[in-house]
Amino acid sequence: MESSDVQRGRGRSPFDLIMNQIRRKRTTSDRKSTSGRFLSRQAESGGLPEDREAEEERDGAGVVPGPTDPAESVCDMGWGRVCVFVKRLGKRADSRTLSLAHCDLTATDVLELATLLPSLSLLEEMDLSWNELIGGCLRSLTSHLQNVGGLRTLRLSCCRLTADDITALGEALKCVPVLEVLDLSWNAGIGGSALQGIVGKLHPTLRELNLVACQLTETDATILGSMSKTEPGKGSVWGLGGLVSSLSHTPSLTTLRLHDCGLTTQSLGLLGGSFHCLRSLCQLDLSCNKGVAGGLSLLSPHLALLSHLGGLDLHLCCLTHTDLQALIQALPSLTELTELDLSSNKEVGGVVSDIVSALPLSQIKLLPLNGCSLNQESLSALALAMPYLQCIDVSWSKMVGGRLALLLEALQPSATQELRLSSCDLTTDDLLHLAVVCKRGVLSSLRVLDLSYNGGVGEEGWCGLLGEGGLGSLEELDLSLRPLTSKPSLLTSNPSPLTWLPTLLSAFPHLPALTRLSLQRWTLTAQEREQVNHALRKRKVLLELDPVPFASSANQEGLEEERNEE
C-alpha cells in the first residue's frame, strides 16, 4: 500500500502525499452530504444556480472537494425538496419566483409548501391564484412567512379565502415588510368584517392592491377613509373602509382596482378624501359599480390630487349626465392621463364633444366608447382624437354604420393597434372605405380587427377588404355573424359556396402574424371547411367555426386532429 502510494506520488514532495491521503479519507457524513447534493441536483438539473456555478468553477480548476459544511448540505437537500414539489405540480423551480397558479393545490399541498419556505429565503414573488381548495387553510402557510421576508408580490386571487384566512394574513404581514403587490381579487368571502384582519397592517412599500369582484357589502362603504359612527340598522362600519384607511400609510401605492366591489356614492366621497395620501396612484379602477351613479361629484374634485394618474376606468357605472359634467370639469387637471374608459355608459354619447375637449389629446391612447349611444356629433368629436388613439372601440353603436369614413379619414399611419367595430350596422361601402385605408398602409400596425355582427355587409365588401392587403401585423380577425342571422349556405338542400371565401384563403399568405380567425355563424360546406383547414394546417392559428350541421362530430374532430398532427 505504502510503496504503491510512493510510486503514484513519484516526483512529489512528502507534504503533497500526506495532503492527498487526508483528502481521500472522507467521513461517512461527508459522503452522505455529497450524495444529498447529487440527488438534489438531479431533481432540478443542478440545484441552486449559485451552487452549480461554484462547483463547475472548482472542477474546472482541478480542485479536489473538501469536507462539506453540514448546514450547506441541509440547504441543498431542502432545495431538492422544493424542486421535487414544484416539478410534481408541472412547474419549474426558481429561487426568486414561485408561480403555482391553476395547480389544484389542496390543504395538504399548502402544508407541505409551508415546510419548504425555509429553503426559499430569496423568494420575491409568490402566486397561488386560482386554487379554490386552499380556502380556509391559509394560516398553515402564513405562519411561516417569516422565512421569506423579502417577499414583494403575493397573489391569492380566486382562492375562496375566508375571514380566518384574512386574519391570518394580516397577522403575518409584519413578516414581509417590503411587500409591494397584494392581490386578493375574486374572493367573495373577504367582504364586510373579514377585511378587518388586515386593517392597519399594510406597509408603506405597498404599490398595488387588487380587490376585483370581491362582492363587498355596505359595510365596506368607508373605502379609503374611516367612519367612527354607526348607521341605523347597519351596525359598525368597518370592512374595506377600515382596511383602506390604513392606505394613508402606503404612499407608494400605484394601482388600486375596485372593480365590481359594490361601491356606493358615499364610498366615492370617502375615497376622494383619501387621495391626499395616494399621490403616487397611477391606475384607478372603479368599474362595474352601478351604485356610484349620481355620486361622481363627490369624487371628481379630489382627482386633481392624483397628479400621476395615467388610467381611470369607470365603465359600466351607470353614470348620469351630472356625473359626467363633474368628471369633465376635473379632466384638465389630469395632465398625465393616457387611458380613460367610460364605455357601457349610455349618457356618454351626448357629451363626447365636451370630453374630447377636456382631454390632453396628444397623449390619450385609450378611449373606448363602445355601448355609449353615440350620435352624429359624437362621431365628429371622436374623429379629433382618432389620430392619437392606439385602441379604437365604438362597438354596439349603430350610428357608425354608413359613417365609418368619417372616422377612418382621421387615422394616422401606424398609430392604431386595435380597431373594434362589432355590431355597428356596417355597410358594404364602409368596408370598401376600410379597404382603401388598408391599401394606403395606414393600418400596417393593426393587431386586432373586430368586424363581428355586421350582417349587412355584402360579398363585395368582404372581398374588397380581404383582397387589398396592408394588414401584415394583424393577429386577430373576427368576422363572425350575429346568432340566428347565419348566411344561408348549409341552410338549403344544395348549399352554395360563399363567394368571399376564396379571397380570404388567398389573403392568408399576406397575414403572416395571424393567430386567431373567427368565422362563427358563417355556415360553410364540408369542402369549404376542408379548404380553410388546409390553408391553416401548418400555422398556429386558432380557428373558430360553428359545429358541422350535417357532418358527424367525429369527422370534425378528425379534421382538427389532422391539423394538429401536421
Coordinates of C-alpha atoms in Angstrom, one line a residue:
M1 CA 0.0 0.0 0.0
E2 CA 2.7 2.4 1.1
S3 CA 5.0 1.5 -1.8
S4 CA 2.2 1.9 -4.3
D5 CA 1.5 5.3 -2.8
V6 CA 5.1 6.3 -3.2
Q7 CA 5.1 5.1 -6.7
R8 CA 2.0 7.1 -7.6
G9 CA 3.5 10.1 -5.9
R10 CA 6.8 9.9 -7.7
G11 CA 8.2 13.3 -8.1
R12 CA 6.0 14.9 -5.4
S13 CA 7.0 16.2 -2.0
P14 CA 6.1 14.3 1.2
F15 CA 3.7 17.1 2.1
D16 CA 1.7 16.7 -1.1
L17 CA 1.4 12.9 -0.4
I18 CA 0.1 13.4 3.1
M19 CA -2.5 16.0 2.0
N20 CA -3.8 13.7 -0.8
Q21 CA -4.2 10.9 1.8
I22 CA -6.2 13.2 4.1
R23 CA -8.5 14.3 1.2
R24 CA -9.2 10.7 0.3
K25 CA -10.3 9.8 3.9
R26 CA -13.7 11.4 3.7
T27 CA -16.0 10.8 6.6
T28 CA -19.3 8.9 6.1
S29 CA -21.3 12.0 6.9
D30 CA -19.3 13.9 4.1
R31 CA -20.2 11.2 1.6
K32 CA -23.9 11.4 2.6
S33 CA -23.9 15.2 2.2
T34 CA -22.3 14.8 -1.2
S35 CA -24.9 12.2 -2.2
G36 CA -27.6 14.6 -0.9
R37 CA -26.3 17.3 -3.2
F38 CA -26.1 14.9 -6.1
L39 CA -29.8 13.9 -5.6
S40 CA -30.8 17.5 -5.3
R41 CA -29.1 18.4 -8.5
Q42 CA -30.8 15.5 -10.2
A43 CA -34.1 16.8 -9.1
E44 CA -33.8 20.1 -11.0
S45 CA -30.8 19.9 -13.3
G46 CA -28.2 21.2 -10.9
G47 CA -30.0 22.6 -7.8
L48 CA -29.4 26.2 -6.9
P49 CA -27.7 28.1 -9.8
E50 CA -25.2 29.6 -7.4
D51 CA -24.0 26.2 -6.1
R52 CA -23.8 24.7 -9.6
E53 CA -21.7 27.6 -10.9
A54 CA -19.3 27.3 -7.9
E55 CA -18.9 23.6 -8.4
E56 CA -18.2 24.0 -12.1
E57 CA -15.6 26.6 -11.4
R58 CA -14.0 24.4 -8.8
D59 CA -14.0 21.3 -11.1
G60 CA -12.5 23.3 -13.9
A61 CA -9.6 24.4 -11.7
G62 CA -8.9 20.8 -10.7
V63 CA -9.6 21.5 -7.0
V64 CA -10.5 18.4 -5.0
P65 CA -13.6 19.0 -2.9
G66 CA -13.0 19.2 0.8
P67 CA -15.3 18.4 3.7
T68 CA -18.8 19.8 3.3
D69 CA -20.4 22.0 5.9
P70 CA -23.5 20.2 7.4
A71 CA -25.5 23.4 7.2
E72 CA -24.8 23.6 3.5
S73 CA -25.8 20.0 3.0
V74 CA -29.2 20.7 4.7
C75 CA -29.7 23.7 2.5
D76 CA -29.0 21.7 -0.7
M77 CA -31.4 18.9 0.4
G78 CA -34.1 21.5 1.2
W79 CA -33.8 23.0 -2.3
G80 CA -34.0 19.5 -3.7
R81 CA -37.4 19.0 -1.9
V82 CA -38.6 22.3 -3.4
C83 CA -37.6 21.1 -6.9
V84 CA -39.4 17.8 -6.4
F85 CA -42.6 19.5 -5.1
V86 CA -42.7 22.1 -7.8
K87 CA -42.0 19.6 -10.6
R88 CA -44.8 17.4 -9.3
L89 CA -47.2 20.3 -10.0
G90 CA -45.8 20.7 -13.5
K91 CA -43.9 23.8 -12.8
R92 CA -40.2 24.8 -12.8
A93 CA -38.4 25.7 -9.6
D94 CA -37.0 29.3 -9.3
S95 CA -35.3 30.6 -6.1
R96 CA -37.0 34.0 -6.6
T97 CA -40.4 33.3 -8.2
L98 CA -42.9 30.7 -7.1
S99 CA -45.8 30.5 -9.6
L100 CA -48.3 27.8 -8.6
A101 CA -51.5 29.3 -10.1
H102 CA -54.0 26.9 -11.5
C103 CA -52.3 23.9 -9.9
D104 CA -55.3 22.5 -8.0
L105 CA -53.5 22.9 -4.7
T106 CA -55.0 21.2 -1.7
A107 CA -54.7 21.8 2.1
T108 CA -52.0 19.1 2.2
D109 CA -50.1 20.9 -0.6
V110 CA -50.2 24.2 1.3
L111 CA -48.9 22.5 4.5
E112 CA -46.0 20.9 2.5
L113 CA -45.3 24.3 0.9
A114 CA -45.1 25.9 4.3
T115 CA -42.3 23.4 5.3
L116 CA -40.4 24.4 2.2
L117 CA -40.3 28.1 2.8
P118 CA -37.1 28.0 4.8
S119 CA -35.4 26.8 1.6
L120 CA -36.9 29.8 -0.3
S121 CA -35.3 32.6 1.6
L122 CA -34.6 34.5 -1.7
L123 CA -38.3 34.4 -2.8
E124 CA -39.7 37.7 -4.1
E125 CA -42.9 36.7 -5.8
M126 CA -45.5 34.1 -4.8
D127 CA -48.6 33.4 -6.9
L128 CA -51.1 30.9 -5.6
S129 CA -54.1 32.2 -7.5
W130 CA -57.0 30.1 -8.9
N131 CA -56.6 27.3 -6.3
E132 CA -60.0 27.2 -4.8
L133 CA -59.3 24.3 -2.5
I134 CA -56.8 26.2 -0.3
G135 CA -59.5 28.5 1.2
G136 CA -59.7 28.1 4.9
C137 CA -56.2 26.7 5.4
L138 CA -54.0 29.7 4.6
R139 CA -52.9 30.0 8.2
S140 CA -50.7 27.0 7.9
L141 CA -48.8 28.9 5.2
T142 CA -48.8 32.4 6.6
S143 CA -47.4 31.2 10.0
H144 CA -44.1 30.5 8.1
L145 CA -43.9 33.8 6.1
Q146 CA -41.1 34.9 8.3
N147 CA -38.8 32.7 6.2
V148 CA -39.5 34.7 3.1
G149 CA -39.1 38.2 4.5
G150 CA -38.0 39.6 1.1
L151 CA -41.4 38.8 -0.5
R152 CA -42.5 41.7 -2.7
T153 CA -45.6 40.2 -4.5
L154 CA -48.3 38.0 -3.1
R155 CA -51.2 36.9 -5.3
L156 CA -54.1 35.0 -3.8
S157 CA -56.9 35.7 -6.2
C158 CA -59.8 33.2 -6.6
C159 CA -58.8 31.0 -3.7
R160 CA -62.1 31.1 -1.7
L161 CA -60.4 32.8 1.2
T162 CA -62.3 33.0 4.4
A163 CA -62.3 35.5 7.3
D164 CA -59.8 33.4 9.2
D165 CA -57.5 33.4 6.1
I166 CA -57.6 37.2 6.0
T167 CA -57.0 37.4 9.8
A168 CA -54.0 35.0 9.5
L169 CA -52.7 37.0 6.5
G170 CA -52.9 40.2 8.5
E171 CA -51.0 38.8 11.4
A172 CA -48.2 37.7 9.0
L173 CA -47.9 40.9 7.1
K174 CA -45.4 42.2 9.6
C175 CA -43.0 39.4 8.4
V176 CA -43.0 40.8 4.9
P177 CA -42.1 44.5 5.3
V178 CA -41.2 45.1 1.7
L179 CA -44.5 43.8 0.2
E180 CA -45.4 45.9 -2.9
V181 CA -48.3 43.9 -4.5
L182 CA -51.2 42.2 -2.8
D183 CA -53.9 40.6 -4.9
L184 CA -57.0 39.3 -3.2
S185 CA -59.4 39.6 -6.1
W186 CA -62.2 37.2 -6.8
N187 CA -62.6 36.1 -3.2
A188 CA -66.2 36.6 -2.4
G189 CA -65.7 35.8 1.3
I190 CA -63.5 38.7 2.2
G191 CA -66.1 41.5 2.1
G192 CA -67.5 43.1 5.2
S193 CA -66.0 42.4 8.6
A194 CA -63.5 39.9 7.2
L195 CA -61.3 42.7 5.9
Q196 CA -60.7 43.9 9.5
G197 CA -58.0 41.2 9.5
I198 CA -55.6 43.4 7.6
V199 CA -56.7 46.8 8.7
G200 CA -53.6 48.8 9.7
K201 CA -51.2 46.0 8.7
L202 CA -50.2 47.3 5.3
H203 CA -46.8 48.7 4.8
P204 CA -45.6 52.0 3.2
T205 CA -44.0 49.9 0.4
L206 CA -47.4 48.7 -0.9
R207 CA -47.8 49.9 -4.5
E208 CA -50.7 47.7 -5.7
L209 CA -53.8 46.4 -4.0
N210 CA -56.3 44.4 -6.1
L211 CA -59.8 43.7 -4.7
V212 CA -61.6 42.9 -8.0
A213 CA -65.0 41.3 -7.7
C214 CA -64.9 40.6 -4.0
Q215 CA -68.6 41.2 -3.6
L216 CA -68.1 43.8 -0.9
T217 CA -71.1 44.8 1.2
E218 CA -72.5 48.0 2.5
T219 CA -70.1 47.8 5.5
D220 CA -67.3 48.5 3.0
A221 CA -68.7 52.0 2.3
T222 CA -65.8 53.6 4.2
I223 CA -63.3 52.8 1.5
L224 CA -60.0 54.6 1.9
G225 CA -61.3 56.5 4.8
S226 CA -62.6 55.9 8.3
M227 CA -66.1 56.0 9.8
S228 CA -66.5 56.1 13.5
K229 CA -70.2 56.4 13.7
T230 CA -72.8 53.7 13.2
E231 CA -75.6 53.9 10.7
P232 CA -79.0 52.8 12.0
G233 CA -79.8 49.2 11.2
K234 CA -76.3 48.6 9.7
G235 CA -74.1 48.1 12.7
S236 CA -70.5 49.1 13.0
V237 CA -69.0 50.0 9.6
W238 CA -65.5 48.6 9.2
G239 CA -64.8 46.2 6.3
L240 CA -62.9 47.6 3.3
G241 CA -63.3 51.2 4.6
G242 CA -61.4 50.3 7.8
L243 CA -58.9 48.4 5.8
V244 CA -58.1 51.1 3.3
S245 CA -58.0 53.8 5.9
S246 CA -54.6 52.2 6.5
L247 CA -53.6 53.1 3.0
S248 CA -52.7 56.6 4.3
H249 CA -49.5 54.7 5.3
T250 CA -48.9 53.4 1.8
P251 CA -47.8 56.5 -0.2
S252 CA -46.1 54.2 -2.8
L253 CA -49.4 52.7 -3.9
T254 CA -49.6 53.0 -7.7
T255 CA -52.6 50.7 -8.6
L256 CA -55.9 50.4 -6.9
R257 CA -58.5 48.1 -8.5
L258 CA -62.0 48.1 -7.0
H259 CA -63.9 46.6 -9.9
D260 CA -67.3 45.3 -9.0
C261 CA -66.9 45.9 -5.3
G262 CA -70.4 47.2 -4.5
L263 CA -69.2 50.8 -4.1
T264 CA -71.8 53.5 -3.3
T265 CA -71.9 57.2 -3.7
Q266 CA -70.8 57.5 -0.1
S267 CA -67.8 55.4 -1.0
L268 CA -66.7 57.9 -3.6
G269 CA -66.7 60.7 -1.1
L270 CA -64.5 58.8 1.3
L271 CA -62.3 57.6 -1.4
G272 CA -61.8 61.1 -2.7
G273 CA -60.9 62.3 0.8
S274 CA -58.0 59.9 0.9
F275 CA -56.4 61.0 -2.3
H276 CA -54.0 63.3 -0.5
C277 CA -52.3 60.2 0.9
L278 CA -52.2 58.4 -2.5
R279 CA -50.3 60.9 -4.7
S280 CA -48.4 58.1 -6.4
L281 CA -51.5 56.5 -7.7
C282 CA -51.2 55.8 -11.5
Q283 CA -54.1 53.4 -12.1
L284 CA -57.6 53.7 -10.6
D285 CA -60.3 51.1 -11.5
L286 CA -63.8 51.7 -10.1
S287 CA -65.6 49.9 -13.0
C288 CA -68.8 47.9 -12.7
N289 CA -70.0 49.6 -9.6
K290 CA -73.5 50.7 -10.5
G291 CA -74.1 52.0 -7.0
V292 CA -71.9 55.0 -7.6
A293 CA -74.4 56.5 -10.1
G294 CA -75.1 60.1 -9.2
G295 CA -72.2 60.5 -6.8
L296 CA -69.2 61.2 -9.0
S297 CA -69.4 64.8 -8.0
L298 CA -68.1 63.7 -4.6
L299 CA -65.0 62.2 -6.1
S300 CA -64.1 64.3 -9.1
P301 CA -62.9 67.4 -7.1
H302 CA -60.2 65.3 -5.5
L303 CA -58.9 63.8 -8.7
A304 CA -56.5 66.8 -9.2
L305 CA -54.5 65.5 -6.3
L306 CA -53.6 62.4 -8.4
S307 CA -51.0 64.2 -10.5
H308 CA -49.6 60.9 -11.8
L309 CA -52.9 59.3 -12.7
G310 CA -52.5 57.7 -16.1
G311 CA -55.5 55.4 -16.2
L312 CA -59.1 55.9 -15.0
D313 CA -61.7 53.1 -15.5
L314 CA -65.4 53.9 -14.9
H315 CA -67.0 51.6 -17.4
L316 CA -70.4 50.2 -16.6
C317 CA -71.1 52.5 -13.7
C318 CA -74.5 53.9 -14.9
L319 CA -73.0 57.4 -14.9
T320 CA -75.6 60.2 -15.1
H321 CA -75.3 63.4 -17.1
T322 CA -74.5 65.2 -13.8
D323 CA -71.7 62.6 -13.1
L324 CA -70.2 63.2 -16.5
Q325 CA -70.3 67.0 -16.2
A326 CA -68.4 66.7 -12.8
L327 CA -65.8 64.5 -14.4
I328 CA -65.4 66.8 -17.4
Q329 CA -64.5 69.7 -15.1
A330 CA -61.8 67.5 -13.5
L331 CA -60.2 66.2 -16.7
P332 CA -58.0 69.2 -17.5
S333 CA -56.1 68.7 -14.2
L334 CA -55.2 65.1 -15.1
T335 CA -52.2 66.1 -17.2
E336 CA -50.7 62.6 -17.4
L337 CA -53.9 60.7 -18.3
T338 CA -53.4 58.3 -21.2
E339 CA -56.4 55.9 -20.7
L340 CA -60.0 56.8 -19.9
D341 CA -62.6 54.1 -20.1
L342 CA -66.2 55.3 -20.0
S343 CA -67.7 52.5 -22.1
S344 CA -71.1 51.0 -21.4
N345 CA -72.4 54.3 -20.0
K346 CA -75.2 55.4 -22.3
E347 CA -75.2 59.0 -21.2
V348 CA -71.6 59.4 -22.5
G349 CA -72.8 59.6 -26.1
G350 CA -74.3 63.1 -25.5
V351 CA -71.1 64.6 -24.1
V352 CA -68.3 63.1 -26.2
S353 CA -67.5 66.6 -27.6
D354 CA -67.0 68.0 -24.1
I355 CA -64.9 65.0 -23.0
V356 CA -62.6 65.2 -26.0
S357 CA -62.2 69.0 -25.5
A358 CA -61.2 68.5 -21.9
L359 CA -58.6 65.7 -22.5
P360 CA -54.9 66.1 -23.2
L361 CA -55.5 64.6 -26.7
S362 CA -51.9 64.3 -27.8
Q363 CA -51.2 61.7 -25.1
I364 CA -54.5 59.8 -25.0
K365 CA -54.0 56.2 -26.2
L366 CA -57.2 54.5 -25.0
L367 CA -60.7 56.0 -25.1
P368 CA -63.2 53.1 -25.6
L369 CA -66.8 54.3 -26.3
N370 CA -68.5 51.0 -27.0
G371 CA -72.1 50.9 -25.8
C372 CA -72.3 54.7 -25.3
S373 CA -75.2 55.5 -27.6
L374 CA -73.1 57.7 -29.9
N375 CA -74.7 60.2 -32.3
Q376 CA -73.5 62.2 -35.3
E377 CA -72.0 64.9 -33.1
S378 CA -70.2 62.2 -31.1
L379 CA -68.5 60.7 -34.2
S380 CA -67.3 64.1 -35.3
A381 CA -65.8 64.8 -31.9
L382 CA -64.2 61.4 -31.7
A383 CA -62.6 62.0 -35.1
L384 CA -60.5 64.7 -33.4
A385 CA -59.0 62.1 -31.1
M386 CA -58.6 59.3 -33.7
P387 CA -55.0 60.3 -34.8
Y388 CA -53.7 59.6 -31.3
L389 CA -55.6 56.5 -30.2
Q390 CA -53.9 53.1 -30.2
C391 CA -57.1 51.3 -29.5
I392 CA -60.4 52.3 -31.0
D393 CA -63.7 50.7 -29.9
V394 CA -67.1 52.0 -31.0
S395 CA -68.8 48.7 -30.9
W396 CA -72.6 48.5 -30.4
S397 CA -73.0 51.9 -31.9
K398 CA -75.5 51.7 -34.8
M399 CA -74.7 55.3 -35.8
V400 CA -71.3 54.2 -37.1
G401 CA -73.0 52.3 -40.0
G402 CA -72.7 54.3 -43.2
R403 CA -70.4 56.9 -41.5
L404 CA -67.3 54.9 -40.9
A405 CA -65.4 57.0 -43.4
L406 CA -65.6 60.0 -41.1
L407 CA -63.5 58.1 -38.5
L408 CA -61.2 56.4 -40.9
E409 CA -60.1 59.5 -42.7
A410 CA -58.8 60.9 -39.4
L411 CA -56.4 57.9 -38.8
Q412 CA -52.7 58.4 -38.8
P413 CA -50.3 55.8 -40.3
S414 CA -49.1 53.1 -37.9
A415 CA -50.8 54.6 -34.9
T416 CA -53.8 52.2 -34.5
Q417 CA -53.2 48.8 -33.0
E418 CA -56.8 47.7 -32.3
L419 CA -60.0 48.6 -34.2
R420 CA -63.3 47.2 -32.8
L421 CA -66.4 47.8 -34.9
S422 CA -68.7 45.0 -33.6
S423 CA -72.4 45.4 -34.2
C424 CA -72.2 48.8 -35.9
D425 CA -74.6 48.2 -38.8
L426 CA -71.7 48.5 -41.2
T427 CA -72.4 48.6 -44.9
T428 CA -70.6 47.3 -48.0
D429 CA -69.4 50.9 -48.6
D430 CA -68.0 51.1 -45.1
L431 CA -65.8 48.0 -45.7
L432 CA -64.7 49.4 -49.1
H433 CA -63.6 52.6 -47.3
L434 CA -61.7 50.4 -44.8
A435 CA -60.1 48.6 -47.7
V436 CA -58.8 51.8 -49.2
V437 CA -57.3 52.8 -45.8
C438 CA -55.6 49.5 -45.5
K439 CA -54.2 49.8 -49.0
R440 CA -52.6 53.1 -48.1
G441 CA -50.7 51.4 -45.3
V442 CA -52.5 53.4 -42.6
L443 CA -53.3 50.2 -40.6
S444 CA -50.0 48.5 -41.1
S445 CA -49.5 48.2 -37.3
L446 CA -53.1 46.9 -36.6
R447 CA -53.1 43.8 -34.4
V448 CA -56.8 43.3 -33.8
L449 CA -59.7 43.9 -36.2
D450 CA -63.2 43.1 -34.9
L451 CA -65.9 43.3 -37.6
S452 CA -68.3 40.8 -36.0
Y453 CA -72.1 41.1 -36.0
N454 CA -72.3 43.2 -39.2
G455 CA -74.5 41.1 -41.3
G456 CA -75.4 44.0 -43.6
V457 CA -72.1 43.8 -45.4
G458 CA -72.3 42.3 -48.9
E459 CA -69.9 40.0 -50.7
E460 CA -68.3 42.9 -52.4
G461 CA -67.4 44.5 -49.1
W462 CA -65.7 41.4 -47.7
C463 CA -63.8 40.7 -50.9
G464 CA -62.7 44.3 -51.2
L465 CA -61.3 44.3 -47.6
L466 CA -59.6 40.9 -47.8
G467 CA -58.1 41.5 -51.3
E468 CA -56.3 44.8 -50.6
G469 CA -53.7 43.7 -48.1
G470 CA -52.0 46.2 -45.9
L471 CA -52.7 44.1 -42.7
G472 CA -49.3 42.4 -42.3
S473 CA -49.3 42.8 -38.5
L474 CA -52.8 41.6 -37.9
E475 CA -53.0 38.9 -35.2
E476 CA -56.8 38.6 -34.6
L477 CA -59.6 38.8 -37.2
D478 CA -63.2 38.4 -36.2
L479 CA -65.8 38.2 -39.0
S480 CA -68.5 36.3 -37.0
L481 CA -72.2 36.9 -37.6
R482 CA -74.8 37.6 -35.0
P483 CA -76.6 34.5 -33.7
L484 CA -79.7 33.5 -35.7
T485 CA -78.6 35.5 -38.7
S486 CA -76.3 33.0 -40.4
K487 CA -75.8 33.5 -44.1
P488 CA -77.6 30.6 -46.0
S489 CA -75.0 28.1 -47.2
L490 CA -75.9 24.9 -45.4
L491 CA -79.5 26.0 -44.7
T492 CA -80.6 24.7 -48.1
S493 CA -80.5 21.2 -49.5
N494 CA -78.0 22.3 -52.1
P495 CA -75.6 24.6 -50.3
S496 CA -73.6 27.1 -52.4
P497 CA -70.0 28.2 -51.5
L498 CA -69.5 31.7 -50.2
T499 CA -68.0 33.9 -52.9
W500 CA -65.7 35.8 -50.5
L501 CA -64.1 32.7 -49.0
P502 CA -61.6 32.2 -51.9
T503 CA -60.4 35.8 -51.4
L504 CA -59.9 35.0 -47.7
L505 CA -57.9 31.9 -48.5
S506 CA -55.7 33.9 -50.9
A507 CA -55.2 36.5 -48.2
F508 CA -53.7 34.1 -45.7
P509 CA -50.1 34.4 -47.1
H510 CA -50.4 38.2 -46.6
L511 CA -51.4 37.7 -43.0
P512 CA -48.2 36.2 -41.5
A513 CA -48.9 37.3 -37.9
L514 CA -52.5 35.9 -37.8
T515 CA -53.1 33.8 -34.6
R516 CA -56.9 33.9 -34.4
L517 CA -59.7 33.8 -37.0
S518 CA -63.3 33.7 -36.0
L519 CA -66.0 32.8 -38.6
Q520 CA -68.8 31.8 -36.3
R521 CA -72.3 31.6 -37.7
W522 CA -70.9 31.5 -41.2
T523 CA -72.2 28.1 -42.3
L524 CA -69.6 26.5 -44.6
T525 CA -69.8 23.5 -46.7
A526 CA -67.7 20.5 -46.0
Q527 CA -65.5 21.4 -48.9
E528 CA -65.1 25.0 -47.6
R529 CA -64.2 23.8 -44.2
E530 CA -61.6 21.5 -45.6
Q531 CA -60.1 24.4 -47.6
V532 CA -59.8 26.6 -44.6
N533 CA -58.3 23.8 -42.5
H534 CA -55.8 23.0 -45.3
A535 CA -54.8 26.7 -45.6
L536 CA -54.1 26.9 -41.9
R537 CA -52.8 23.4 -41.4
K538 CA -49.1 24.4 -40.9
R539 CA -49.8 27.6 -38.9
K540 CA -50.7 28.0 -35.3
V541 CA -54.0 29.8 -35.9
L542 CA -57.0 29.5 -33.6
L543 CA -59.9 28.9 -35.9
E544 CA -63.4 29.5 -34.5
L545 CA -66.2 27.8 -36.5
D546 CA -69.6 26.6 -35.6
P547 CA -70.1 22.8 -35.4
V548 CA -70.8 21.0 -38.7
P549 CA -74.6 20.7 -39.1
F550 CA -74.6 17.7 -41.3
A551 CA -71.2 16.1 -40.9
S552 CA -70.6 14.0 -37.8
S553 CA -68.7 15.4 -34.9
A554 CA -66.2 12.6 -35.3
N555 CA -65.4 13.9 -38.8
Q556 CA -64.9 17.4 -37.5
E557 CA -62.6 16.1 -34.7
G558 CA -60.7 14.2 -37.3
L559 CA -60.0 17.4 -39.3
E560 CA -58.8 19.2 -36.2
E561 CA -56.6 16.2 -35.2
E562 CA -55.1 16.1 -38.7
R563 CA -54.2 19.8 -38.5
N564 CA -52.7 19.4 -35.0
E565 CA -50.6 16.4 -36.1
E566 CA -49.2 18.2 -39.1

